[in-house]
CSV table of C-alpha atoms in Angstrom, one decimal:
chain,number,residue,atom,x,y,z
A,1,MET,CA,8.1,-51.5,-15.4
A,2,ASN,CA,11.9,-51.1,-15.5
A,3,LEU,CA,14.8,-49.7,-13.4
A,4,SER,CA,14.2,-46.1,-14.7
A,5,ASN,CA,10.7,-45.8,-13.2
A,6,LEU,CA,11.2,-47.5,-9.9
A,7,LYS,CA,10.4,-45.5,-6.8
A,8,PRO,CA,9.5,-46.1,-3.1
A,9,ALA,CA,5.9,-46.7,-2.1
A,10,ASP,CA,4.0,-43.5,-1.2
A,11,GLY,CA,4.5,-42.6,2.5
A,12,SER,CA,7.4,-45.0,3.0
A,13,THR,CA,10.2,-42.4,3.0
A,14,ASN,CA,9.0,-39.5,5.1
A,15,ARG,CA,11.3,-39.5,8.1
A,16,ALA,CA,10.3,-36.9,10.6
A,17,GLY,CA,13.9,-35.9,11.4
A,18,LYS,CA,15.9,-36.4,14.6
A,19,ARG,CA,14.2,-35.4,17.9
A,20,VAL,CA,16.6,-33.1,19.8
A,21,GLY,CA,17.0,-32.6,23.5
A,22,ARG,CA,15.9,-36.1,24.5
A,23,GLY,CA,19.0,-37.3,26.4
A,24,GLN,CA,22.6,-38.1,25.6
A,25,GLY,CA,21.9,-41.5,24.1
A,26,SER,CA,19.9,-39.9,21.2
A,27,GLY,CA,23.0,-38.2,19.9
A,28,LYS,CA,21.3,-34.8,20.1
A,29,GLY,CA,21.2,-34.4,23.8
A,30,GLY,CA,23.1,-31.8,26.0
A,31,THR,CA,22.9,-28.6,24.1
A,32,ALA,CA,20.2,-29.8,21.7
A,33,THR,CA,21.9,-28.4,18.7
A,34,ARG,CA,21.9,-24.8,20.1
A,35,GLY,CA,25.6,-24.6,20.9
A,36,HIS,CA,27.1,-23.3,24.1
A,37,LYS,CA,26.1,-20.1,25.9
A,38,GLY,CA,24.9,-16.9,24.2
A,39,ALA,CA,21.5,-15.5,23.6
A,40,LYS,CA,20.5,-18.1,21.0
A,41,SER,CA,21.1,-21.0,23.4
A,42,ARG,CA,18.6,-19.6,26.0
A,43,SER,CA,14.9,-20.4,26.1
A,44,GLY,CA,12.7,-17.4,25.3
A,45,TYR,CA,15.2,-15.8,23.0
A,46,SER,CA,13.8,-13.7,20.2
A,47,LYS,CA,15.9,-11.3,18.0
A,48,LYS,CA,14.7,-7.7,18.0
A,49,ILE,CA,13.5,-6.4,14.6
A,50,GLY,CA,16.4,-4.8,12.8
A,51,PHE,CA,19.0,-6.3,15.1
A,52,GLU,CA,22.3,-6.7,13.2
A,53,GLY,CA,24.4,-8.7,15.6
A,54,GLY,CA,25.6,-5.7,17.6
A,55,GLN,CA,26.6,-3.6,14.6
A,56,MET,CA,24.9,-0.2,14.6
A,57,PRO,CA,21.5,-0.9,13.0
A,58,LEU,CA,20.6,0.8,9.7
A,59,GLN,CA,17.7,2.6,11.4
A,60,ARG,CA,20.2,4.4,13.7
A,61,ARG,CA,23.0,4.8,11.0
A,62,VAL,CA,20.8,6.8,8.6
A,63,PRO,CA,20.5,10.5,9.2
A,64,LYS,CA,17.1,11.8,10.1
A,65,PHE,CA,15.7,15.2,9.2
A,66,GLY,CA,12.4,16.9,8.4
A,67,PHE,CA,9.0,16.8,10.0
A,68,THR,CA,5.9,14.8,9.4
A,69,ASN,CA,2.7,16.7,10.1
A,70,ILE,CA,0.2,14.2,11.6
A,71,ASN,CA,-2.7,16.4,10.8
A,72,ARG,CA,-1.9,16.6,7.0
A,73,VAL,CA,-4.9,16.1,4.8
A,74,GLU,CA,-4.2,14.4,1.4
A,75,TYR,CA,-6.4,15.2,-1.6
A,76,GLN,CA,-6.7,13.3,-4.9
A,77,GLY,CA,-6.2,15.9,-7.6
A,78,ILE,CA,-8.2,15.8,-10.8
A,79,ASN,CA,-7.7,18.3,-13.6
A,80,VAL,CA,-10.7,19.8,-15.4
A,81,GLU,CA,-9.4,18.3,-18.7
A,82,ARG,CA,-10.1,14.8,-17.2
A,83,LEU,CA,-13.7,15.8,-16.6
A,84,GLN,CA,-13.9,17.1,-20.2
A,85,GLU,CA,-12.7,13.6,-21.3
A,86,LEU,CA,-15.6,12.0,-19.4
A,87,VAL,CA,-18.0,14.2,-21.3
A,88,ASP,CA,-16.2,13.5,-24.7
A,89,ASN,CA,-16.4,9.8,-24.0
A,90,LYS,CA,-20.1,10.1,-23.1
A,91,LYS,CA,-19.7,8.7,-19.6
A,92,VAL,CA,-21.4,11.8,-18.1
A,93,LYS,CA,-23.9,14.3,-19.3
A,94,ASP,CA,-24.2,17.4,-17.1
A,95,THR,CA,-23.6,16.3,-13.5
A,96,ILE,CA,-20.4,15.0,-12.0
A,97,THR,CA,-20.7,13.7,-8.4
A,98,PHE,CA,-18.1,12.0,-6.2
A,99,GLU,CA,-19.7,8.7,-7.0
A,100,THR,CA,-19.2,9.3,-10.7
A,101,LEU,CA,-15.5,10.0,-10.2
A,102,VAL,CA,-15.2,6.7,-8.2
A,103,GLU,CA,-17.1,4.7,-10.9
A,104,ASN,CA,-14.8,6.0,-13.6
A,105,GLY,CA,-11.6,5.2,-11.6
A,106,LEU,CA,-10.5,8.8,-11.1
A,107,ALA,CA,-10.7,8.5,-7.3
A,108,LYS,CA,-11.1,5.8,-4.6
A,109,SER,CA,-14.1,5.7,-2.3
A,110,LYS,CA,-12.0,6.8,0.7
A,111,ASP,CA,-10.2,9.7,-1.1
A,112,LEU,CA,-10.9,13.4,-0.7
A,113,VAL,CA,-11.1,15.0,-4.1
A,114,LYS,CA,-9.7,18.4,-5.2
A,115,ILE,CA,-10.6,19.7,-8.7
A,116,LEU,CA,-7.5,21.4,-10.3
A,117,GLY,CA,-7.5,23.9,-13.1
A,118,GLY,CA,-5.3,22.1,-15.6
A,119,GLY,CA,-6.5,21.9,-19.2
A,120,GLU,CA,-9.6,23.2,-20.9
A,121,LEU,CA,-13.3,22.7,-20.0
A,122,LYS,CA,-15.9,23.3,-22.7
A,123,ALA,CA,-18.9,21.5,-21.3
A,124,SER,CA,-21.3,23.1,-18.8
A,125,LEU,CA,-21.1,20.8,-15.8
A,126,LYS,CA,-22.5,20.7,-12.3
A,127,ILE,CA,-19.5,19.3,-10.3
A,128,SER,CA,-19.5,18.2,-6.7
A,129,ALA,CA,-16.1,17.7,-5.0
A,130,HIS,CA,-14.4,18.3,-1.6
A,131,LYS,CA,-12.3,21.2,-2.8
A,132,PHE,CA,-11.7,23.4,-5.9
A,133,THR,CA,-8.7,25.5,-6.8
A,134,ALA,CA,-9.5,29.1,-7.8
A,135,SER,CA,-8.5,28.4,-11.4
A,136,ALA,CA,-10.7,25.3,-11.6
A,137,LYS,CA,-13.7,27.2,-10.2
A,138,ALA,CA,-13.1,30.0,-12.7
A,139,ALA,CA,-12.9,27.4,-15.6
A,140,ILE,CA,-16.1,25.7,-14.5
A,141,GLU,CA,-18.0,28.9,-14.2
A,142,ALA,CA,-16.6,30.3,-17.5
A,143,ALA,CA,-18.0,27.2,-19.2
A,144,GLY,CA,-21.4,27.9,-17.6
A,145,GLY,CA,-21.2,25.2,-15.0
A,146,GLU,CA,-21.4,25.1,-11.2
A,147,ALA,CA,-18.8,24.1,-8.5
A,148,ILE,CA,-20.4,22.6,-5.3
A,149,ASN,CA,-18.3,21.8,-2.2
A,150,LEU,CA,-19.1,18.6,-0.4
């Protein structure tokens, strides 16, 4: 033991800080460190989300335009070439279901799937999905497969 490794005993130096608002004799009485007047000095004060001290908030400064359709249905698009890759990698044989797509990471379990016509399909597949584009349906049937809507 020497001067370079001396330290106070565990638990001996944790001061809890000064208690405020406990009378003038404490040194932190009166305003209890809140200052004089204004919203922040009052009890129950809480700042609104996005409040910028009276400056016009960003949410109101930025121009707004357009329209969001609350009934929009989002589909996860999968090209037929990705389905061909599954066949090439021997992950599927002749049937592709929604569960197969989820297992192979092409879709999530809560997604709606739309098969798109991008790429080339050589394998004869029986494919189940929520929707198909006309070009995808044509490509699947041209390869001798079948497109089934869920």
